Each structure stands twice: as structure tokens, then as C-alpha cells.
XYZ file of C-alpha atoms in Angstrom:
671
model
C -25.189 -4.640 11.259
C -26.967 -5.089 9.001
C -26.417 -2.048 6.821
C -29.103 0.595 7.004
C -31.796 0.657 4.362
C -32.681 4.173 3.167
C -34.529 5.178 0.052
C -35.188 1.536 -0.741
C -31.516 0.443 -0.841
C -28.858 -0.820 1.516
C -25.939 1.459 2.487
C -22.431 0.559 3.725
C -23.151 1.994 7.179
C -25.085 0.668 10.137
C -27.484 2.471 12.448
C -24.937 2.314 15.304
C -22.169 3.959 13.234
C -23.440 7.475 13.800
C -22.266 7.991 17.401
C -18.817 9.429 16.629
C -19.664 11.444 13.488
C -22.875 12.634 15.139
C -21.040 13.704 18.311
C -18.453 15.572 16.186
C -21.150 17.393 14.238
C -23.101 18.068 17.440
C -20.028 19.630 19.098
C -19.336 21.767 16.026
C -22.985 22.861 15.768
C -23.223 23.772 19.472
C -20.031 25.865 19.348
C -21.255 27.413 16.112
C -24.667 28.194 17.635
C -23.139 29.761 20.733
C -20.804 31.841 18.556
C -23.641 33.147 16.372
C -25.795 33.905 19.407
C -22.929 35.804 21.027
C -22.281 37.684 17.780
C -25.970 38.639 17.487
C -26.424 39.699 21.096
C -23.203 41.735 21.240
C -23.522 43.466 17.840
C -27.253 43.668 17.110
C -27.083 47.402 17.765
C -24.692 47.706 14.843
C -27.071 46.168 12.334
C -28.923 49.396 11.611
C -26.707 49.917 8.532
C -27.696 49.461 4.936
C -28.587 45.783 4.478
C -28.443 45.281 8.216
C -32.057 44.121 8.464
C -31.344 41.287 6.031
C -28.290 40.232 8.018
C -30.262 40.377 11.250
C -32.981 38.168 9.771
C -30.303 35.848 8.439
C -28.778 35.395 11.893
C -32.149 34.869 13.628
C -33.333 32.250 11.125
C -29.899 30.558 11.236
C -30.099 30.346 15.034
C -33.527 28.696 14.813
C -32.402 26.338 12.067
C -29.248 25.361 13.979
C -31.273 24.706 17.107
C -33.519 22.295 15.190
C -30.515 20.599 13.646
C -28.824 20.279 17.073
C -31.933 18.612 18.503
C -32.129 16.234 15.552
C -28.424 15.299 15.696
C -28.699 14.804 19.469
C -31.559 12.383 18.886
C -29.550 10.537 16.232
C -26.544 10.157 18.584
C -28.744 8.950 21.455
C -30.567 6.397 19.297
C -27.336 5.229 17.720
C -25.961 4.389 21.196
C -28.770 1.948 21.850
C -28.752 -1.774 21.309
C -25.830 -3.933 20.150
C -24.357 -4.814 16.798
C -26.757 -7.694 16.273
C -29.634 -6.090 18.126
C -30.685 -3.035 16.105
C -34.271 -3.209 17.429
C -33.870 -0.218 19.806
C -32.568 1.786 16.815
C -35.581 1.220 14.557
C -36.443 4.928 14.614
C -33.046 5.831 13.063
C -34.280 5.870 9.462
C -36.986 8.494 10.303
C -34.425 10.646 12.077
C -32.089 10.474 9.136
C -34.840 11.407 6.717
C -35.526 14.423 8.919
C -31.842 15.293 9.122
C -31.425 15.091 5.368
C -34.540 17.189 4.876
C -32.974 19.919 7.009
C -30.092 20.190 4.545
C -32.423 21.820 2.011
C -33.262 24.953 4.062
C -29.630 25.005 5.277
C -28.347 25.053 1.679
C -30.872 27.750 0.710
C -29.955 29.873 3.678
C -26.241 29.411 3.123
C -26.736 30.519 -0.497
C -28.695 33.551 0.550
C -26.042 34.453 3.123
C -23.359 34.220 0.481
C -25.399 36.435 -1.869
C -26.024 39.095 0.809
C -22.371 39.209 1.818
C -21.356 39.480 -1.845
C -23.653 42.490 -2.189
C -21.079 44.713 -0.427
C -23.026 45.289 2.797
C -21.841 48.457 4.626
C -22.026 47.175 8.194
C -19.680 46.619 11.109
C -16.655 44.601 9.954
C -16.865 42.169 12.912
C -20.464 41.298 12.049
C -19.726 40.869 8.378
C -16.673 38.647 9.099
C -18.727 36.576 11.511
C -21.452 36.006 8.917
C -18.807 35.126 6.296
C -17.479 32.524 8.728
C -20.976 31.047 9.227
C -21.493 30.818 5.478
C -18.133 29.072 4.975
C -18.846 26.610 7.847
C -22.297 25.859 6.360
C -20.828 24.958 2.995
C -18.021 22.901 4.566
C -20.577 20.773 6.415
C -22.745 20.436 3.316
C -19.810 19.372 1.159
C -18.541 16.966 3.861
C -22.023 15.373 4.020
C -22.126 14.892 0.277
C -18.651 13.246 0.370
C -19.776 10.993 3.194
C -22.844 9.897 1.257
C -20.643 9.036 -1.719
C -18.281 7.007 0.508
C -21.047 4.954 2.181
C -22.884 4.396 -1.112
C -23.046 0.687 -1.898
C -23.317 -0.018 -5.657
C -24.998 -3.356 -4.809
C -27.329 -1.768 -2.292
C -30.299 -1.738 -4.620
C -29.923 -5.493 -5.214
C -29.415 -6.316 -1.534
C -32.357 -4.401 -0.135
C -34.707 -6.371 2.173
C -37.160 -8.611 0.461
C -39.748 -10.091 2.861
C -40.624 -12.889 0.491
C -37.033 -14.073 0.297
C -37.243 -16.578 3.080
C -35.101 -19.720 3.357
C -37.611 -21.857 1.477
C -37.873 -19.336 -1.291
C -34.131 -19.280 -1.557
C -34.073 -22.962 -2.529
C -36.021 -22.349 -5.732
C -34.469 -22.240 -9.183
C -35.464 -18.584 -9.508
C -33.659 -17.610 -6.350
C -30.584 -19.596 -7.379
C -30.455 -17.680 -10.612
C -30.898 -14.462 -8.703
C -28.075 -15.435 -6.348
C -25.783 -16.161 -9.273
C -26.701 -12.804 -10.787
C -25.926 -10.983 -7.579
C -22.514 -12.672 -7.323
C -21.775 -11.782 -10.923
C -22.772 -8.167 -10.246
C -20.562 -8.103 -7.131
C -17.560 -9.341 -9.131
C -18.233 -6.661 -11.775
C -18.401 -3.923 -9.166
C -15.135 -5.021 -7.554
C -13.421 -5.236 -10.928
C -14.518 -1.669 -11.706
C -13.186 -0.476 -8.341
C -9.848 -2.242 -8.844
C -9.417 -0.848 -12.335
C -10.112 2.647 -11.018
C -7.591 2.306 -8.178
C -4.992 0.788 -10.512
C -5.652 3.083 -13.442
C -1.926 3.766 -13.804
C -1.135 0.092 -14.297
C -0.795 -1.184 -17.862
C -3.514 -2.973 -19.799
C -1.748 -6.087 -21.039
C -3.154 -9.609 -20.839
C -1.559 -10.383 -17.444
C -3.060 -7.234 -15.940
C -6.539 -8.018 -17.203
C -6.312 -11.540 -15.795
C -5.124 -10.133 -12.462
C -8.015 -7.675 -12.342
C -10.553 -10.457 -12.881
C -8.846 -12.762 -10.358
C -8.664 -10.067 -7.701
C -12.270 -9.044 -8.215
C -13.454 -12.621 -7.875
C -11.469 -13.020 -4.641
C -12.958 -9.846 -3.117
C -16.498 -10.706 -4.226
C -16.149 -14.182 -2.802
C -14.952 -12.922 0.527
C -16.968 -9.727 1.091
C -20.253 -10.088 -0.785
C -21.803 -12.838 1.248
C -22.162 -11.025 4.604
C -24.114 -8.114 5.904
C -21.110 -6.659 7.720
C -20.207 -2.974 7.463
C -16.548 -1.754 7.893
C -17.104 -0.724 11.541
C -18.441 -4.201 12.347
C -15.134 -5.662 11.105
C -13.158 -3.163 13.230
C -15.204 -4.018 16.327
C -14.815 -7.751 15.643
C -11.029 -7.456 15.333
C -10.898 -5.524 18.559
C -12.938 -8.130 20.427
C -10.886 -10.992 18.914
C -7.633 -9.417 20.136
C -8.971 -9.030 23.695
C -10.450 -12.577 23.633
C -7.184 -13.972 22.320
C -5.166 -12.244 25.060
C -7.656 -13.343 27.713
C -7.321 -16.989 26.694
C -3.562 -16.777 26.641
C -3.493 -15.201 30.169
C -5.749 -17.930 31.534
C -3.693 -20.800 30.176
C -1.093 -22.512 32.294
C 2.379 -22.127 30.816
C 3.042 -25.408 29.122
C 6.316 -27.079 28.352
C 7.693 -26.207 24.971
C 9.160 -29.687 24.510
C 8.924 -32.971 26.268
C 12.587 -33.802 25.872
C 15.846 -31.940 25.533
C 16.816 -31.092 22.015
C 19.717 -33.028 20.629
C 23.018 -31.416 19.738
C 22.502 -31.779 15.962
C 19.131 -30.018 16.143
C 20.579 -27.193 18.272
C 23.527 -26.795 15.930
C 21.141 -26.863 12.953
C 19.098 -23.955 14.395
C 22.276 -22.044 15.194
C 23.668 -22.438 11.667
C 20.346 -21.685 9.975
C 19.853 -18.517 12.033
C 23.320 -17.420 11.019
C 22.483 -18.128 7.399
C 19.218 -16.232 7.687
C 20.992 -13.206 9.175
C 23.479 -13.238 6.262
C 21.006 -13.803 3.408
C 18.440 -11.371 4.738
C 20.821 -8.622 3.554
C 20.241 -9.793 -0.001
C 16.494 -9.997 0.404
C 16.556 -6.412 1.722
C 18.862 -5.247 -1.071
C 16.351 -6.448 -3.639
C 14.006 -3.642 -2.530
C 16.530 -1.075 -3.832
C 16.841 2.494 -2.647
C 13.381 2.994 -0.996
C 14.100 0.480 1.801
C 17.684 1.722 2.143
C 16.568 5.341 2.596
C 13.859 4.190 5.036
C 16.458 2.307 7.109
C 18.983 5.170 6.905
C 16.886 8.366 6.841
C 19.746 10.721 7.762
C 22.699 9.304 5.853
C 21.165 7.107 3.114
C 20.507 9.813 0.566
C 24.022 11.215 0.952
C 25.561 7.801 0.404
C 23.648 6.855 -2.734
C 22.862 10.317 -4.094
C 25.802 10.263 -6.502
C 24.619 6.996 -8.060
C 21.277 8.597 -8.878
C 22.972 11.208 -11.035
C 25.277 8.824 -12.922
C 24.176 6.867 -15.994
C 25.980 4.641 -18.436
C 29.122 4.337 -16.343
C 31.571 1.409 -16.682
C 30.316 -0.022 -13.373
C 26.793 -0.179 -14.660
C 27.787 -1.664 -18.000
C 29.339 -4.671 -16.266
C 25.969 -5.579 -14.719
C 23.195 -6.992 -16.873
C 19.698 -5.669 -16.280
C 17.603 -2.580 -16.703
C 16.033 0.356 -14.773
C 18.771 0.522 -12.177
C 18.534 4.255 -11.447
C 19.439 4.830 -7.773
C 19.133 1.170 -6.869
C 22.681 0.007 -7.619
C 24.298 2.170 -4.973
C 21.862 1.054 -2.252
C 22.371 -2.599 -3.222
C 26.177 -2.229 -2.891
C 25.845 -0.585 0.554
C 23.290 -3.145 1.815
C 25.198 -6.271 0.751
C 28.761 -5.005 1.198
C 29.748 -6.524 -2.175
C 31.576 -4.934 -5.069
C 30.059 -4.122 -8.415
C 31.991 -6.924 -10.072
C 30.216 -9.477 -7.800
C 26.823 -8.832 -9.485
C 25.825 -10.850 -12.495
C 22.346 -9.346 -13.104
C 20.113 -6.707 -11.522
C 16.651 -6.103 -12.921
C 13.999 -3.714 -11.611
C 11.588 -4.478 -14.412
C 8.213 -4.528 -12.662
C 4.897 -5.694 -14.123
C 2.040 -7.907 -13.036
C 3.421 -11.451 -12.533
C 6.938 -10.142 -13.281
C 9.102 -9.292 -10.233
C 12.461 -7.483 -9.931
C 15.391 -9.672 -8.915
C 19.170 -9.677 -8.633
C 21.876 -12.337 -9.042
C 25.181 -11.963 -7.191
C 28.298 -13.945 -6.280
C 28.562 -14.239 -2.483
C 32.217 -15.143 -1.868
C 31.813 -15.213 1.896
C 29.339 -18.146 1.740
C 30.555 -19.385 -1.632
C 27.138 -19.205 -3.217
C 25.342 -17.787 -6.195
C 22.494 -15.744 -4.659
C 19.234 -15.047 -6.421
C 17.202 -12.433 -4.471
C 13.586 -11.716 -5.466
C 11.948 -8.437 -4.439
C 8.800 -8.311 -2.308
C 5.712 -6.136 -2.698
C 6.527 -2.573 -3.622
C 4.005 -1.550 -6.307
C 0.419 -1.870 -7.433
C 1.541 -4.516 -9.918
C 2.934 -6.551 -7.008
C -0.292 -6.181 -5.052
C -2.235 -7.575 -8.021
C 0.190 -10.478 -8.142
C -0.423 -11.084 -4.399
C -4.190 -11.016 -4.836
C -4.333 -13.528 -7.734
C -4.897 -16.147 -5.067
C -6.625 -19.000 -6.854
C -4.954 -22.391 -7.130
C -2.796 -23.288 -10.108
C -1.414 -26.722 -11.047
C 2.328 -26.674 -11.733
C 4.261 -28.876 -14.179
C 7.249 -29.828 -12.081
C 9.785 -32.659 -12.251
C 9.888 -33.312 -8.549
C 8.062 -36.623 -8.123
C 5.218 -35.010 -6.215
C 1.657 -35.774 -7.379
C -0.282 -32.746 -6.113
C 1.843 -29.912 -7.500
C -0.310 -26.847 -7.034
C 0.363 -23.368 -5.695
C -0.783 -19.741 -5.484
C -1.400 -18.646 -9.062
C 0.013 -15.097 -8.991
C 3.187 -16.082 -7.139
C 3.748 -19.156 -9.288
C 3.478 -17.013 -12.420
C 6.038 -14.588 -10.968
C 8.386 -17.437 -10.083
C 8.052 -18.842 -13.600
C 8.994 -15.437 -15.070
C 12.159 -15.278 -12.962
C 12.926 -18.923 -13.810
C 12.699 -18.217 -17.530
C 14.948 -15.177 -17.208
C 17.520 -17.104 -15.208
C 17.589 -20.148 -17.500
C 16.637 -18.934 -20.930
C 18.747 -15.755 -20.773
C 21.713 -17.731 -19.512
C 22.076 -15.707 -16.282
C 22.716 -18.718 -14.058
C 25.029 -20.245 -16.633
C 27.065 -17.073 -16.637
C 27.274 -17.052 -12.829
C 28.396 -20.691 -12.570
C 30.884 -20.299 -15.380
C 32.620 -17.756 -13.100
C 32.266 -19.783 -9.903
C 31.406 -23.397 -10.813
C 32.109 -24.690 -7.286
C 29.536 -22.393 -5.666
C 26.049 -23.579 -4.610
C 22.768 -21.875 -5.552
C 20.815 -19.986 -2.867
C 17.451 -18.310 -3.536
C 16.116 -15.702 -1.061
C 13.275 -13.223 -0.790
C 10.991 -11.402 1.591
C 7.181 -11.410 1.606
C 5.915 -11.827 -1.947
C 9.589 -12.337 -2.914
C 9.817 -15.129 -0.339
C 6.946 -16.974 -1.942
C 8.371 -16.525 -5.422
C 11.825 -17.553 -4.178
C 10.399 -20.772 -2.649
C 8.604 -21.742 -5.857
C 11.640 -20.758 -7.901
C 13.863 -23.073 -5.763
C 11.370 -25.916 -6.335
C 11.499 -25.280 -10.116
C 15.318 -25.141 -10.146
C 15.951 -28.200 -7.926
C 15.902 -30.711 -10.789
C 18.775 -28.832 -12.434
C 20.515 -27.707 -9.246
C 19.983 -30.451 -6.591
C 22.021 -28.518 -3.967
C 19.797 -25.437 -4.163
C 18.813 -23.840 -0.851
C 16.111 -21.259 -0.216
C 15.639 -18.812 2.648
C 12.114 -17.393 2.653
C 11.617 -14.420 5.010
C 7.981 -13.786 6.100
C 6.515 -15.860 3.244
C 2.704 -15.917 2.666
C 0.982 -18.944 4.112
C -1.283 -19.571 1.138
C 1.510 -20.761 -1.176
C 1.938 -24.536 -1.614
C -0.193 -27.649 -1.645
C 0.298 -30.060 1.231
C 2.524 -32.411 -0.725
C 4.730 -29.568 -2.058
C 4.988 -28.247 1.482
C 6.314 -31.590 2.703
C 8.672 -31.783 -0.268
C 10.025 -28.291 0.364
C 11.173 -29.112 3.903
C 14.325 -30.706 2.504
C 15.817 -27.488 1.157
C 13.739 -24.445 2.203
C 13.869 -22.596 5.521
C 11.261 -19.945 6.337
C 11.641 -17.285 8.977
C 8.640 -15.688 10.720
C 8.627 -12.887 13.247
C 6.061 -12.607 16.084
C 2.438 -12.158 14.984
C 3.298 -11.239 11.429
C -0.005 -11.557 9.510
C 1.413 -12.501 6.105
C 2.745 -15.966 7.087
C -0.758 -16.597 8.430
C -2.541 -15.145 5.454
C -4.460 -17.376 3.082
C -8.003 -17.456 1.697
C -8.827 -20.284 4.058
C -7.493 -18.342 7.068
C -9.407 -15.236 5.973
C -12.593 -17.259 5.867
C -11.798 -18.560 9.374
C -11.159 -14.945 10.550
C -14.490 -13.847 9.132
C -16.208 -16.723 10.883
C -14.606 -15.728 14.224
C -15.514 -12.086 13.751
C -19.144 -13.007 13.085
C -19.238 -15.216 16.182
C -17.655 -12.744 18.582
C -19.726 -9.738 17.569
C -22.892 -11.835 17.721
C -22.072 -12.804 21.321
C -21.092 -9.366 22.574
C -23.634 -7.495 24.701
C -22.012 -4.074 24.433
C -22.859 -1.288 21.926
C -20.408 -0.762 19.150
C -19.181 2.681 20.241
C -18.116 1.212 23.602
C -16.325 -1.674 21.873
C -14.365 0.718 19.677
C -13.506 3.128 22.455
C -12.368 0.382 24.791
C -10.515 -1.283 21.899
C -8.579 1.934 21.042
C -7.535 2.297 24.677
C -6.528 -1.362 24.909
C -4.433 -1.233 21.704
C -2.675 1.972 22.769
C -2.169 1.479 26.474
C -2.970 -2.165 27.219
C -4.959 -3.274 30.257
C -6.873 -6.347 31.296
C -8.714 -8.075 28.438
C -11.079 -9.637 30.939
C -12.640 -6.231 31.736
C -14.707 -6.394 28.577
C -17.028 -9.384 28.230
C -17.319 -10.941 24.790
C -19.960 -13.523 25.600
C -23.667 -12.927 26.318
C -25.034 -13.910 29.684
C -27.311 -16.917 29.602
C -30.478 -14.871 29.892
C -29.382 -12.285 27.387
C -29.511 -14.564 24.339
C -33.056 -13.360 23.692
C -31.684 -9.850 23.073
C -30.464 -10.926 19.659
C -33.135 -9.659 17.288
C -30.907 -10.033 14.196
C -29.233 -13.223 12.959
C -25.510 -13.517 12.673
C -25.694 -12.461 9.046
C -28.515 -10.374 7.693
C -31.327 -12.822 6.980
C -32.725 -10.328 4.528
C -29.606 -10.485 2.356
C -29.944 -13.042 -0.456
C -26.176 -13.228 -0.767
C -25.855 -14.282 2.844
C -27.322 -17.714 2.352
C -24.771 -18.613 -0.215
C -21.918 -18.089 2.183
C -19.970 -21.134 3.417
C -19.673 -19.347 6.774
C -23.417 -18.926 7.327
C -23.352 -21.661 9.968
C -21.094 -20.303 12.667
C -20.962 -23.142 15.079
C -17.480 -23.547 16.448
C -17.733 -27.290 15.686
C -18.642 -26.880 12.065
C -15.769 -27.510 9.634
C -14.511 -24.573 7.657
C -15.588 -24.874 4.045
C -13.391 -23.377 1.335
C -14.414 -22.664 -2.222
C -12.918 -25.281 -4.513
C -11.053 -22.517 -6.296
C -9.223 -21.698 -3.069
C -8.197 -24.947 -1.373
C -6.001 -24.864 1.747
C -2.398 -23.907 0.965
C 0.679 -24.025 3.194
C 3.865 -22.051 3.851
C 7.175 -23.302 2.387
C 9.769 -25.446 4.106
C 10.788 -25.737 7.777
C 9.818 -22.699 9.818
C 11.893 -20.762 12.352
C 9.698 -18.584 14.531
C 11.110 -15.558 16.376
C 8.912 -14.630 19.354
C 9.134 -11.794 21.882
C 10.175 -12.738 25.377
C 8.089 -11.301 28.158
C 5.797 -8.322 27.678
C 7.062 -5.176 25.980
C 5.379 -1.886 25.270
C 2.733 -1.743 22.555
C 4.953 0.015 20.079
C 8.363 0.382 21.725
C 10.942 -2.167 20.555
C 14.088 -0.730 22.136
C 14.351 -3.372 24.906
C 12.644 -6.299 23.181
C 14.364 -9.716 23.354
C 13.452 -12.605 21.101
C 13.632 -16.382 21.303
C 13.960 -18.658 18.265
C 12.584 -22.096 17.741
C 11.554 -24.532 15.031
C 7.751 -24.410 14.568
C 5.191 -26.501 12.785
C 3.003 -24.953 10.099
C -0.109 -25.573 12.221
C 1.068 -22.806 14.530
C 0.333 -20.379 11.704
C -3.100 -21.787 10.811
C -4.950 -18.824 12.288
C -4.525 -15.092 12.003
C -3.494 -13.458 15.300
C -4.728 -9.972 16.075
C -2.410 -7.427 17.664
C -0.773 -4.006 17.211
C 2.371 -5.596 15.779
C 0.687 -7.922 13.255
C 1.680 -5.493 10.461
C 4.943 -4.043 11.805
C 6.352 -7.552 12.419
C 6.282 -7.999 8.632
C 8.506 -4.987 7.865
C 11.931 -6.089 6.593
C 13.827 -3.624 8.758
C 12.046 -4.860 11.888
C 12.773 -8.444 10.907
C 16.449 -7.637 10.361
C 16.751 -6.014 13.799
C 15.060 -8.966 15.474
C 17.278 -11.402 13.650
C 20.411 -9.495 14.580
C 19.228 -9.462 18.196
C 18.612 -13.221 18.303
C 21.924 -14.105 16.685
C 23.873 -11.753 18.993
C 22.054 -13.177 22.069
C 22.817 -16.724 21.087
C 21.578 -18.183 24.379
C 17.961 -16.993 23.830
C 16.875 -19.983 21.785
C 13.918 -22.206 22.628
C 13.878 -25.561 20.882
C 11.102 -27.869 19.845
C 10.804 -30.600 17.245
C 10.287 -29.256 13.733
C 7.525 -31.728 13.107
C 5.782 -31.220 16.389
C 2.163 -30.428 16.858
C 0.531 -27.086 17.382
C 0.820 -25.263 20.654
C -1.108 -22.146 19.703
C -3.161 -20.074 22.105
C -5.650 -18.607 19.690
C -9.406 -18.561 19.564
């Protein structure tokens, strides 16, 4: 940090990123050099054959060339180890070393080409020597091709625009000319991101919704990433340090009381009943994923159980269910929910941007009509997730500020129109008019289910919603308060999605910038120690994340690259812990839906082993999910199968509940 400047442009790699790739190449080159030297010394007497003189010369020159390359790579590794992330001063000679290293590729390519030509000339020499030289030629070309691929990966399309400009000081940046330049750079960044997204999602259709999602996602990425001088390894190091700092603060805190008074019997009974409901309706949320999740949960028996359904088409059973694109899904849905085919009103796996699959079933056990919306399973769903700007909703709920996540609200509106306009709900309630309406979903489906329940409440006042692992950035503050009356959300552990919003991502970026600026260790040590800590644990206090008082002068680079024009437009440029977090007006703070039940691990378990994990359940306030927590389970805690196991464990161990007021304040031990 900042990214290196070579050939007059910035690259997506820093001067301290070359320790591990350099050490790998150095190890390979040394072994290669020793092998060639051994081959030459042991078989030089067998090079008196036709063409042997050329091969002998080839080996001698290759040994010299490899020796020079080994020395250069050794210097690169040593220099890359110096300094810290924000103190690249000791690495100022890196650009010259890289120019030298790249220059050495020219004779290496020439010599590899000559070696290939000589070998192809049917040299009549000892077979061991010939095979050894063939191996050296192959290794040479593998390294050359790998280097070209690496250069392509670290190429920054905006690097030419973000190269250092000495005249671009803070005063200069206030001028009209610099403002226009800043706007142009942001526009270019959005264009680059849109091109990348279109390339990655080339198999997605090109309808109007898709084009809008491409633009929305590109604007989100350019807003978040284009205003800092961070490279990917800086982010990895920052996340590692944040996790250790977070654990260190938690260990140093005195265990506080969860509540100041004993929970009343109604509250305890309410949590008991809602957990039982969550356990029941989670089956429907999981069923909405269809056969992929079912096979994942039952890897040995799942395919045998539903294999017959994949081969059948147009059967009577299928004809009784409205919908399309069922394929293998129907069998997995029946096995997951335990219902009969006649209990399903509609099953649709139609999947496009802003259009989610869903199912409608009659749940006779709970006497409810269940609408289950599927979570993220495709590129189209990801684009729906990433359309994160705010959208005003036209709702008949008596709430003034009715706004929500644009992509999810569009998806909820699609399901609403299908349910109402196509008469799906009318058909369901004509069969069971005394049943109540329950809407469920997981992840993206949870967000869509919550908004769908809000849309349906004017027509179905008794509607209930169970949102499993919903995204945080979903509802405006007033809609969040309104949703508490009929929506229950369930969150497991450190699951990142219920803590994920544009505001929280900005906060995370701010904390990453602060912690890496205050760390006095080189990046390679941070990453090595972080890998060990994530895999095997240890004491987080063994790795300081704050500079000593006298070491502040070691910072020769600002928090963000001062030379980057884009940097000064960032709302996070000021990183004082006391400064309020600014959010772009297009991305105001949004909140999770309803009352929140939080399942937390009891005690300390293994990093990845869940066999003996016990969980406690409690009502939690949304402020406890106002920051992203870093940990090895922040992603796995979001998986529906993991959530189902944890929920089953909590319900079966009914005494493991911890209670606190649903409207209580935050009690979070984060940094």
C-alpha cells in the first residue's frame, strides 16, 4: 500500500506483496539450478555427440542466467520484507529490481526458444541429457507463461489514471478542474466495473432488468473500491488484524450480565414458541432451494431418493401443481417438508434478475398457507443482491418513510404480483379459508419474504414472517419498527449477511484502514500469523496492532495514498475513531426486519469442528448487528444446513436459552 507504480501506471499489487511469490520462484529456481548443474557435471562426458556442443553451451549459459535470476529474486524477496504496509520507504528500490527482473525474461525467452529448437532438431545424444534439457525448456516456458498470467491479473485498468501526480496536492484538488477530473475518474471506474460484471455474467440474459442490475452493481463497486489505495493483500491483512483485535478486546472484557432482571414468563414462552416455529418453517425455507441443497445435505442417499423424479415428466402429480421448471426439485421438496404432492398449490423455479423462485403449500400441522422464497443460488440472484441502492415503496401501512433495498424490493414485488394477480393465494385460501398466511425465506429469500409480508399485510392482517439469516441492509428505520409486530428474524453466530449493508461495509473499510495504519509489522508476518491464528487459534495479544508511541514517525505514507486523486473524494478519508461514518445519500442506513433471535455458541469450540457445539438463544436488538464481525465461521454460519442443525440443537436442548429484552441496547464486543 499504495499500489506499485511501474511503467508510469499503478498496478493492483504492492511492493510488499512479493515475499511469497518470490520465495516460491526462488525455491523453484534453486532446485532447478542444482538439477541442471548436477546434470551437466555428471553427463558432460556424454555431450561429445552430434549437436552436443550446442547442448553443452545451452546448459552453461542457462546456469549463468539462472544464477543471475536467483540473485535478483533473492534481492526482491529481501526488499519486499522490509517496512510495513504504510511505510514503503525501505522498499523504494523495488521498482528498479522489478525492471531488472522483467528485463531478464527477454534472454530467458530467447534461450528457452533456442533450447526447444535444438531439441526438436533430433539431437543424437544420451537420452538422460536430452530428457533433462527437455524438462528445463518446459519449466522455462511454464514460468514465462505464469508470469504473463500474473501480469494480466494485477493489471489495473484505471492504473494509468491513478498514477502519481506531484502537482495534485490538497489545494489543487479543490479547484474546478480537479473536481471535473475526479468526476471523470469515478465515471471511468464505474464503466470498468460494469465491463467486468458483464464479462463475469455473460451467460445472464440482456433484458431491461439485467441492464439496470449491471449498472447498479457497477456503481456500488466503484463507490466502495475506487476511493482507496488498497490492494487485495492489504484487505486480507486488515481482516486478519481486525479478527485478532476483536478477540483481544473480547478476552479483556469482564463478563457482563446479559439482563438486569429476570425475564417474565410471557417473554420466555414467546421465545420458546417462536423457536419451535422457526424450526418448523425452516424446512420450507430449505425446500425452496430445491434439489441442490437436498443433495448437499444428504450426499449419500439424496440422489437415490429423488433420482426417479428427475426422469419423470408430465406425470399426474406434477400436473396438480402449478408452476414451471420443476425438474428434480419436486421430489426434494416433498422429502424436505414431509408433505404430500396434493398439499402444494404452486412451485416455480423461474429465475431471472429481480425474479425469485418460490413455492406455496398448505401446512396442515400448523394450519397455515406457507409461501417460501428461495435464497441466492444463481448469478441472477447475486445481481439482485448487489442492487443495493435505496428505493421508495408505495405501501398502505401508515408508515411515512417506506424505503428498502432496491433489488430485494423488486424481487418481493414480483412474487407479490404472482401471488395476487395470478390468484395463487386465492386458490390456497379457497381450499383452507381458516388457515393463516406465513411467509418464510433464507438469506436473499428472507429479505424478499419480509418485504412480501409487509406488502401483503393490508390484505392479510394475520400474516406472519420468519426470516432466516436476512440481510441487514433491507428496511428503513420506520419500516423496521413497523415489522416488529409480525416478523421474526433468526441469526446464527457471526453470520456476515445479517450484518451486511453498504453502511457496515464502509465502517469495515474504515476499521481496516485504521488497523493496518497502526500496525508495525510487515505484511508477510501479518498474513503468516493470521493463517496460523485462523487455523489453530492462539492468543490474539501476541501480535500488536498498535504502534508504540515513538514509532508513529515510521509512517511515511498516509492512510490512503495521498497521490491518488480518487482518495480525497472518499467519505472515509478521515479515519478518526470519533468521526461519524458518512454514507452516500444513495445508500442510507438500512436495518434488518422484525424482532431478532440470535443463536450463539456456548464456550469455545474448535475452529471448524461443530460436532460438540452447544448454542444459546436470546432476543437481540438490531444494534448488535451494526458491525461486521470477523471470524472463520462468518460465512459457514450463513449456510442453511448449518443453521438447521443449530436450530435443532437449541430446540432439543430447551434449557440452553439466555433471555434479554427485545428492545434492549447493544452489548457487542466489537472494535
